[in-house]
Amino acid sequence: MNDLRRSAATNGRRLLQTIRAGLVDHRLRSLDIIQRAQYVNVYHASRIPHVAQVFPVPITLARRMLMAMGSFVCAGMLFKVQYSSLALPRERGGVGLFHVPDRVTALFVSSQLKVWRRCPTSLTGLLLREYAPVSMSAPVMLSDIPPPFYHFRYFFFEISYILHSLPLLRILQTKTVYDTLQMCQTPNPIEHKFPQIIWRRVWKAVHAGYLDTSVQSTWYITVNGKQVNQSRLHRIRLADTPLCVHCGVEDTDAHRFSCGPSADVWRLAQRILAFLTRQPPAQIIFLTLLFPDVIHYPTTKTNAVNWIRGHTVRYIFGPDEKSELGYWTYLNDRHCALVRNPRYKQFFSNFLRSAFHDPP
Ligand SMILES: [Zn+2]
């Protein structure tokens, strides 16, 4: 028993080390944050020790693994998205990074329950029956479980809370338990900061399947308010002034749409978006790019609008030298690549094509 417990901890620590080692791997530096989250999920988190089914990985170790994964995803970013937010499902403001503590809990609880139900005469089955509390309603009353079997205490404790939201039979599925635990996680703090925004639509726009991960990542960072600008640097005392070095007005995310040549880029973006949505260009405001929760009818039109919004954010906050021609060329190049997508028609009908055929 103690050997297994030790092995759960040892494997957990080994995993933690490999994640930390990955942080210094330079080949991975060029990945964007969405690709890094996918990488760390596939190559590290999926190897969460199988012994986690027998003994829960110590919760402090699980938290440290999530921290290591989060810092890997955010490597090189000055303003980081909270690691627990990164681990939310995409539709709730995360990037789908595995939430290690929830994952090990789900793995442990559902596999123990499986043993209990399917092999009631196995050692684990017999012990669980022996120590089961009289009532499973939370908080469970557990008193006489001897120290070697303390992990059962954890099992009964967790399962009593999960039973609030799931019927017993569904707890047999690790994924269902994981999703349920995830629903209890605190939402992304940006949602609290701007409660009037319809966040479900924002996250859907940012993670749309027709955007490549570099656009998704830039847009995600921007929406989360983590782009570098003078105001943010000044707030953490890394800049002497919050003012833009080019024009002397306060440098904020909003300012990026009016600073120098970016103003021409933004005027063209306004014309394209106005053409697509049949509105006067002046009514297109940059806030619909920072918080893309405005939708149109039909969905394919919303998709076309969001494709332009996402790429505009990518261009404006990207490293390229800004110019109206540069922006138009960038959009055309990206669009040419997109047309080859077999689902192009399904995503955009003819809305997006019209903006390029009939330049506004
Ligand atoms: Zn400026």
Short mmCIF file of C-alpha atoms and ligand atoms in Angstrom, two decimals:
data_model
loop_
_atom_site.label_atom_id
_atom_site.label_comp_id
_atom_site.label_asym_id
_atom_site.label_seq_id
_atom_site.Cartn_x
_atom_site.Cartn_y
_atom_site.Cartn_z
CA MET A 1 0.00 0.00 0.00
CA ASN A 2 2.68 2.45 1.04
CA ASP A 3 4.75 1.49 -2.01
CA LEU A 4 1.87 2.37 -4.31
CA ARG A 5 1.32 5.63 -2.48
CA ARG A 6 5.00 6.46 -2.83
CA SER A 7 4.94 5.49 -6.49
CA ALA A 8 1.99 7.85 -7.14
CA ALA A 9 3.98 10.67 -5.60
CA THR A 10 7.20 9.71 -7.42
CA ASN A 11 5.49 9.56 -10.82
CA GLY A 12 3.82 12.85 -10.09
CA ARG A 13 7.14 14.48 -9.26
CA ARG A 14 8.77 13.01 -12.40
CA LEU A 15 5.97 14.49 -14.51
CA LEU A 16 6.46 17.83 -12.83
CA GLN A 17 10.17 17.70 -13.70
CA THR A 18 9.59 16.90 -17.39
CA ILE A 19 7.09 19.77 -17.69
CA ARG A 20 9.60 22.13 -16.12
CA ALA A 21 12.34 20.82 -18.41
CA GLY A 22 10.06 21.51 -21.41
CA LEU A 23 10.05 25.16 -20.37
CA VAL A 24 13.66 25.58 -21.38
CA ASP A 25 13.28 23.75 -24.69
CA HIS A 26 13.89 26.49 -27.23
CA ARG A 27 12.14 24.69 -30.08
CA LEU A 28 8.88 25.17 -28.19
CA ARG A 29 9.34 28.90 -27.72
CA SER A 30 8.00 29.74 -31.17
CA LEU A 31 4.66 28.05 -30.47
CA ASP A 32 1.69 30.29 -29.68
CA ILE A 33 -0.17 29.81 -26.40
CA ILE A 34 -2.92 27.61 -27.90
CA GLN A 35 -0.31 25.31 -29.46
CA ARG A 36 1.61 25.20 -26.18
CA ALA A 37 -1.54 24.22 -24.30
CA GLN A 38 -2.18 21.44 -26.83
CA TYR A 39 1.45 20.32 -26.60
CA VAL A 40 1.52 20.16 -22.82
CA ASN A 41 -1.85 18.33 -22.76
CA VAL A 42 -0.79 15.69 -25.26
CA TYR A 43 2.81 15.12 -24.20
CA HIS A 44 2.64 15.65 -20.46
CA ALA A 45 -0.80 15.80 -18.88
CA SER A 46 -2.06 12.72 -20.70
CA ARG A 47 0.66 10.77 -18.90
CA ILE A 48 -0.74 11.60 -15.49
CA PRO A 49 0.24 8.47 -13.66
CA HIS A 50 -2.11 5.55 -13.92
CA VAL A 51 -1.44 4.94 -10.26
CA ALA A 52 -3.60 8.05 -9.78
CA GLN A 53 -6.46 5.59 -10.15
CA VAL A 54 -5.34 3.72 -7.06
CA PHE A 55 -3.98 6.59 -5.00
CA PRO A 56 -4.81 10.21 -5.65
CA VAL A 57 -1.76 12.24 -6.66
CA PRO A 58 -1.18 14.54 -3.65
CA ILE A 59 -3.22 17.67 -4.25
CA THR A 60 -0.26 20.00 -3.65
CA LEU A 61 1.69 18.12 -6.33
CA ALA A 62 -1.29 18.31 -8.72
CA ARG A 63 -1.47 22.06 -8.15
CA ARG A 64 2.25 22.45 -8.79
CA MET A 65 1.84 20.54 -12.05
CA LEU A 66 -0.91 22.92 -13.13
CA MET A 67 1.36 25.85 -12.20
CA ALA A 68 4.23 24.39 -14.23
CA MET A 69 1.93 23.80 -17.23
CA GLY A 70 0.50 27.31 -16.93
CA SER A 71 3.92 28.91 -16.77
CA PHE A 72 4.97 26.84 -19.81
CA VAL A 73 1.93 28.11 -21.75
CA CYS A 74 2.57 31.73 -20.70
CA ALA A 75 6.37 31.61 -21.09
CA GLY A 76 7.70 34.92 -22.35
CA MET A 77 4.47 36.83 -21.64
CA LEU A 78 4.89 39.84 -19.39
CA PHE A 79 1.21 39.93 -18.44
CA LYS A 80 0.03 36.40 -17.84
CA VAL A 81 -3.47 34.95 -17.94
CA GLN A 82 -4.24 33.25 -14.60
CA TYR A 83 -3.22 29.59 -14.83
CA SER A 84 -6.55 28.43 -13.41
CA SER A 85 -8.30 30.43 -16.16
CA LEU A 86 -6.18 28.77 -18.87
CA ALA A 87 -7.46 25.44 -17.54
CA LEU A 88 -11.11 26.35 -18.07
CA PRO A 89 -12.91 24.85 -21.07
CA ARG A 90 -12.62 27.08 -24.15
CA GLU A 91 -16.28 28.03 -24.11
CA ARG A 92 -15.78 29.39 -20.58
CA GLY A 93 -12.70 31.50 -21.18
CA GLY A 94 -9.83 29.03 -21.01
CA VAL A 95 -7.61 27.39 -23.60
CA GLY A 96 -8.53 23.87 -22.52
CA LEU A 97 -5.33 23.19 -20.59
CA PHE A 98 -5.84 20.08 -18.43
CA HIS A 99 -6.80 21.07 -14.90
CA VAL A 100 -4.53 18.58 -13.17
CA PRO A 101 -6.16 18.66 -9.69
CA ASP A 102 -9.63 18.08 -11.20
CA ARG A 103 -8.26 15.45 -13.53
CA VAL A 104 -6.60 13.36 -10.82
CA THR A 105 -9.69 13.65 -8.63
CA ALA A 106 -11.97 12.53 -11.48
CA LEU A 107 -9.61 9.67 -12.36
CA PHE A 108 -9.40 8.47 -8.78
CA VAL A 109 -13.07 8.80 -7.86
CA SER A 110 -14.47 7.14 -10.97
CA SER A 111 -11.97 4.27 -11.01
CA GLN A 112 -12.50 3.49 -7.31
CA LEU A 113 -16.25 3.55 -7.83
CA LYS A 114 -15.85 1.16 -10.78
CA VAL A 115 -13.95 -1.31 -8.62
CA TRP A 116 -16.51 -1.01 -5.83
CA ARG A 117 -19.44 -1.73 -8.14
CA ARG A 118 -17.91 -4.29 -10.49
CA CYS A 119 -15.67 -6.24 -8.12
CA PRO A 120 -17.36 -5.92 -4.73
CA THR A 121 -15.36 -8.88 -3.42
CA SER A 122 -11.96 -7.42 -4.33
CA LEU A 123 -9.89 -6.00 -1.50
CA THR A 124 -10.75 -2.42 -2.48
CA GLY A 125 -14.43 -3.37 -2.85
CA LEU A 126 -14.52 -4.99 0.60
CA LEU A 127 -12.69 -2.10 2.25
CA LEU A 128 -14.93 0.51 0.65
CA ARG A 129 -18.01 -1.37 1.88
CA GLU A 130 -16.48 -1.62 5.33
CA TYR A 131 -15.73 2.10 5.62
CA ALA A 132 -18.68 3.52 3.68
CA PRO A 133 -20.47 6.17 5.71
CA VAL A 134 -24.12 5.63 6.69
CA SER A 135 -25.19 8.59 4.61
CA MET A 136 -23.53 9.92 1.49
CA SER A 137 -24.93 13.42 1.77
CA ALA A 138 -22.20 16.03 2.08
CA PRO A 139 -20.44 16.63 4.37
CA VAL A 140 -19.99 12.89 5.03
CA MET A 141 -19.31 11.71 8.56
CA LEU A 142 -16.12 9.64 8.54
CA SER A 143 -14.44 8.62 11.71
CA ASP A 144 -12.95 5.17 11.91
CA ILE A 145 -10.86 4.83 8.74
CA PRO A 146 -7.33 3.74 9.78
CA PRO A 147 -4.35 5.74 8.43
CA PRO A 148 -3.25 3.27 5.70
CA PHE A 149 -6.66 3.73 4.06
CA TYR A 150 -6.91 7.48 4.34
CA HIS A 151 -7.30 7.72 0.58
CA PHE A 152 -10.81 6.22 1.01
CA ARG A 153 -11.63 9.19 3.21
CA TYR A 154 -10.74 11.39 0.25
CA PHE A 155 -12.88 9.20 -2.01
CA PHE A 156 -16.02 9.44 0.17
CA PHE A 157 -15.50 13.13 0.72
CA GLU A 158 -15.18 13.92 -3.00
CA ILE A 159 -17.95 11.61 -4.12
CA SER A 160 -20.43 13.06 -1.63
CA TYR A 161 -20.02 16.48 -3.27
CA ILE A 162 -20.05 15.15 -6.83
CA LEU A 163 -23.35 13.37 -6.02
CA HIS A 164 -24.95 16.83 -5.72
CA SER A 165 -24.62 17.30 -9.47
CA LEU A 166 -24.37 13.79 -10.92
CA PRO A 167 -26.30 10.52 -10.46
CA LEU A 168 -24.12 7.67 -9.19
CA LEU A 169 -24.00 5.81 -12.51
CA ARG A 170 -22.57 8.80 -14.38
CA ILE A 171 -19.73 9.08 -11.86
CA LEU A 172 -18.37 5.91 -13.47
CA GLN A 173 -17.27 8.03 -16.45
CA THR A 174 -14.05 9.94 -15.72
CA LYS A 175 -14.79 12.56 -18.37
CA THR A 176 -18.25 13.34 -17.00
CA VAL A 177 -16.81 13.76 -13.49
CA TYR A 178 -14.03 15.99 -14.86
CA ASP A 179 -16.52 18.19 -16.75
CA THR A 180 -18.69 18.48 -13.63
CA LEU A 181 -15.75 19.52 -11.46
CA GLN A 182 -14.77 22.04 -14.13
CA MET A 183 -18.21 23.63 -13.99
CA CYS A 184 -17.52 24.48 -10.34
CA GLN A 185 -14.30 26.34 -11.18
CA THR A 186 -14.25 30.12 -10.81
CA PRO A 187 -14.92 31.84 -14.14
CA ASN A 188 -12.21 33.83 -15.92
CA PRO A 189 -11.82 37.08 -13.89
CA ILE A 190 -12.26 39.22 -17.03
CA GLU A 191 -15.93 38.12 -17.01
CA HIS A 192 -16.39 39.74 -13.58
CA LYS A 193 -14.69 42.89 -14.72
CA PHE A 194 -17.11 43.40 -17.62
CA PRO A 195 -20.34 41.64 -16.58
CA GLN A 196 -22.43 43.31 -19.29
CA ILE A 197 -20.56 41.39 -22.05
CA ILE A 198 -22.09 38.14 -23.37
CA TRP A 199 -18.94 36.12 -22.76
CA ARG A 200 -20.21 32.87 -24.25
CA ARG A 201 -20.25 34.60 -27.65
CA VAL A 202 -16.83 36.19 -27.13
CA TRP A 203 -15.10 32.88 -26.38
CA LYS A 204 -16.88 31.22 -29.30
CA ALA A 205 -15.64 33.96 -31.65
CA VAL A 206 -12.05 33.76 -30.34
CA HIS A 207 -11.80 29.97 -30.64
CA ALA A 208 -13.63 29.64 -33.97
CA GLY A 209 -12.41 26.70 -36.05
CA TYR A 210 -11.80 28.90 -39.13
CA LEU A 211 -9.10 30.94 -37.34
CA ASP A 212 -5.60 29.56 -37.09
CA THR A 213 -4.07 29.26 -33.64
CA SER A 214 -1.84 32.33 -34.05
CA VAL A 215 -4.96 34.49 -34.55
CA GLN A 216 -6.84 32.71 -31.77
CA SER A 217 -3.89 33.23 -29.39
CA THR A 218 -3.40 36.93 -30.14
CA TRP A 219 -7.14 37.55 -29.86
CA TYR A 220 -7.37 35.56 -26.62
CA ILE A 221 -4.52 37.54 -25.03
CA THR A 222 -6.05 40.83 -26.21
CA VAL A 223 -9.55 40.01 -24.94
CA ASN A 224 -8.02 39.03 -21.58
CA GLY A 225 -6.38 42.46 -21.39
CA LYS A 226 -2.83 41.06 -21.39
CA GLN A 227 -1.27 42.91 -24.34
CA VAL A 228 1.77 44.98 -23.50
CA ASN A 229 1.22 48.74 -23.63
CA GLN A 230 2.71 51.74 -21.83
CA SER A 231 -0.25 52.06 -19.42
CA ARG A 232 0.09 48.48 -18.25
CA LEU A 233 3.87 48.76 -17.99
CA HIS A 234 3.50 51.97 -16.04
CA ARG A 235 1.04 50.35 -13.63
CA ILE A 236 3.66 47.76 -12.65
CA ARG A 237 6.41 50.41 -12.64
CA LEU A 238 8.22 49.07 -15.68
CA ALA A 239 7.71 52.32 -17.60
CA ASP A 240 8.24 55.91 -16.50
CA THR A 241 5.14 57.10 -18.28
CA PRO A 242 1.76 55.71 -19.41
CA LEU A 243 2.00 57.88 -22.54
CA CYS A 244 2.59 56.60 -26.09
CA VAL A 245 6.20 57.19 -27.18
CA HIS A 246 5.01 58.28 -30.67
CA CYS A 247 2.10 60.59 -29.96
CA GLY A 248 2.20 61.48 -26.28
CA VAL A 249 -1.38 60.43 -25.46
CA GLU A 250 -2.19 57.63 -23.00
CA ASP A 251 -1.19 54.29 -24.53
CA THR A 252 -4.01 51.76 -24.04
CA ASP A 253 -5.43 48.88 -26.12
CA ALA A 254 -7.85 51.42 -27.61
CA HIS A 255 -4.96 53.70 -28.59
CA ARG A 256 -3.54 50.94 -30.81
CA PHE A 257 -6.44 51.59 -33.20
CA SER A 258 -5.59 55.28 -33.62
CA CYS A 259 -1.81 55.48 -33.23
CA GLY A 260 0.06 56.67 -36.35
CA PRO A 261 -0.36 54.42 -39.45
CA SER A 262 -2.65 52.07 -37.45
CA ALA A 263 -5.35 54.72 -37.81
CA ASP A 264 -5.40 54.06 -41.61
CA VAL A 265 -5.56 50.32 -40.97
CA TRP A 266 -8.49 50.80 -38.61
CA ARG A 267 -10.33 53.04 -41.09
CA LEU A 268 -10.09 50.32 -43.75
CA ALA A 269 -11.20 47.68 -41.23
CA GLN A 270 -14.20 49.86 -40.36
CA ARG A 271 -15.12 50.12 -44.06
CA ILE A 272 -14.89 46.34 -44.56
CA LEU A 273 -16.95 45.62 -41.44
CA ALA A 274 -19.48 48.32 -42.39
CA PHE A 275 -19.80 46.76 -45.86
CA LEU A 276 -20.44 43.33 -44.34
CA THR A 277 -22.96 44.53 -41.75
CA ARG A 278 -24.63 47.26 -43.83
CA GLN A 279 -23.86 50.02 -41.32
CA PRO A 280 -22.11 53.37 -41.64
CA PRO A 281 -18.34 52.92 -40.96
CA ALA A 282 -18.47 55.38 -38.03
CA GLN A 283 -20.75 52.96 -36.19
CA ILE A 284 -18.09 50.25 -36.19
CA ILE A 285 -16.30 50.68 -32.87
CA PHE A 286 -13.09 48.97 -31.78
CA LEU A 287 -14.84 47.60 -28.68
CA THR A 288 -16.55 45.02 -30.91
CA LEU A 289 -13.05 43.70 -31.65
CA LEU A 290 -11.94 43.65 -28.01
CA PHE A 291 -15.26 42.11 -26.91
CA PRO A 292 -16.76 40.39 -29.95
CA ASP A 293 -20.20 39.61 -28.55
CA VAL A 294 -22.28 41.26 -31.30
CA ILE A 295 -23.78 38.70 -33.66
CA HIS A 296 -25.56 38.98 -37.01
CA TYR A 297 -28.00 36.97 -39.01
CA PRO A 298 -27.29 34.43 -40.45
CA THR A 299 -24.44 32.69 -38.61
CA THR A 300 -22.28 32.67 -41.75
CA LYS A 301 -22.38 36.47 -41.70
CA THR A 302 -21.29 36.51 -38.03
CA ASN A 303 -18.45 34.17 -39.00
CA ALA A 304 -17.32 36.47 -41.82
CA VAL A 305 -17.43 39.49 -39.47
CA ASN A 306 -15.53 37.60 -36.78
CA TRP A 307 -12.92 36.42 -39.27
CA ILE A 308 -12.22 40.07 -40.17
CA ARG A 309 -12.30 41.12 -36.50
CA GLY A 310 -9.85 38.39 -35.44
CA HIS A 311 -7.40 39.07 -38.25
CA THR A 312 -7.57 42.82 -37.64
CA VAL A 313 -6.63 42.29 -33.99
CA ARG A 314 -3.84 39.95 -35.11
CA TYR A 315 -2.50 42.57 -37.54
CA ILE A 316 -2.83 45.57 -35.21
CA PHE A 317 -1.30 43.84 -32.17
CA GLY A 318 1.15 41.79 -34.26
CA PRO A 319 4.79 42.66 -34.87
CA ASP A 320 4.43 43.82 -38.52
CA GLU A 321 5.06 47.40 -39.62
CA LYS A 322 1.57 48.90 -39.96
CA SER A 323 0.18 50.30 -43.22
CA GLU A 324 -3.16 50.25 -45.00
CA LEU A 325 -1.63 48.37 -47.95
CA GLY A 326 0.17 45.96 -45.62
CA TYR A 327 -3.12 45.20 -43.88
CA TRP A 328 -5.02 44.69 -47.14
CA THR A 329 -2.27 42.39 -48.45
CA TYR A 330 -2.25 40.48 -45.16
CA LEU A 331 -6.04 39.95 -45.31
CA ASN A 332 -5.90 38.86 -48.96
CA ASP A 333 -3.10 36.37 -48.28
CA ARG A 334 -4.95 34.88 -45.32
CA HIS A 335 -8.16 34.75 -47.35
CA CYS A 336 -6.45 32.97 -50.27
CA ALA A 337 -5.22 30.33 -47.83
CA LEU A 338 -8.68 30.06 -46.29
CA VAL A 339 -10.51 29.49 -49.60
CA ARG A 340 -8.76 26.11 -49.84
CA ASN A 341 -10.52 25.03 -46.63
CA PRO A 342 -13.15 22.44 -47.66
CA ARG A 343 -15.57 23.95 -45.12
CA TYR A 344 -15.20 27.50 -46.50
CA LYS A 345 -18.75 27.65 -47.92
CA GLN A 346 -20.22 26.13 -44.78
CA PHE A 347 -18.48 28.74 -42.59
CA PHE A 348 -19.05 31.89 -44.63
CA SER A 349 -21.53 31.29 -47.51
CA ASN A 350 -20.58 34.17 -49.85
CA PHE A 351 -20.29 36.88 -47.20
CA LEU A 352 -16.52 36.89 -46.78
CA ARG A 353 -15.83 36.47 -50.51
CA SER A 354 -17.98 39.53 -51.24
CA ALA A 355 -15.68 41.73 -49.14
CA PHE A 356 -12.70 40.71 -51.33
CA HIS A 357 -14.48 40.65 -54.70
CA ASP A 358 -16.06 44.01 -54.21
CA PRO A 359 -13.51 45.84 -52.07
CA PRO A 360 -15.28 48.53 -50.05
ZN ZN B 1 0.56 56.57 -30.22
#
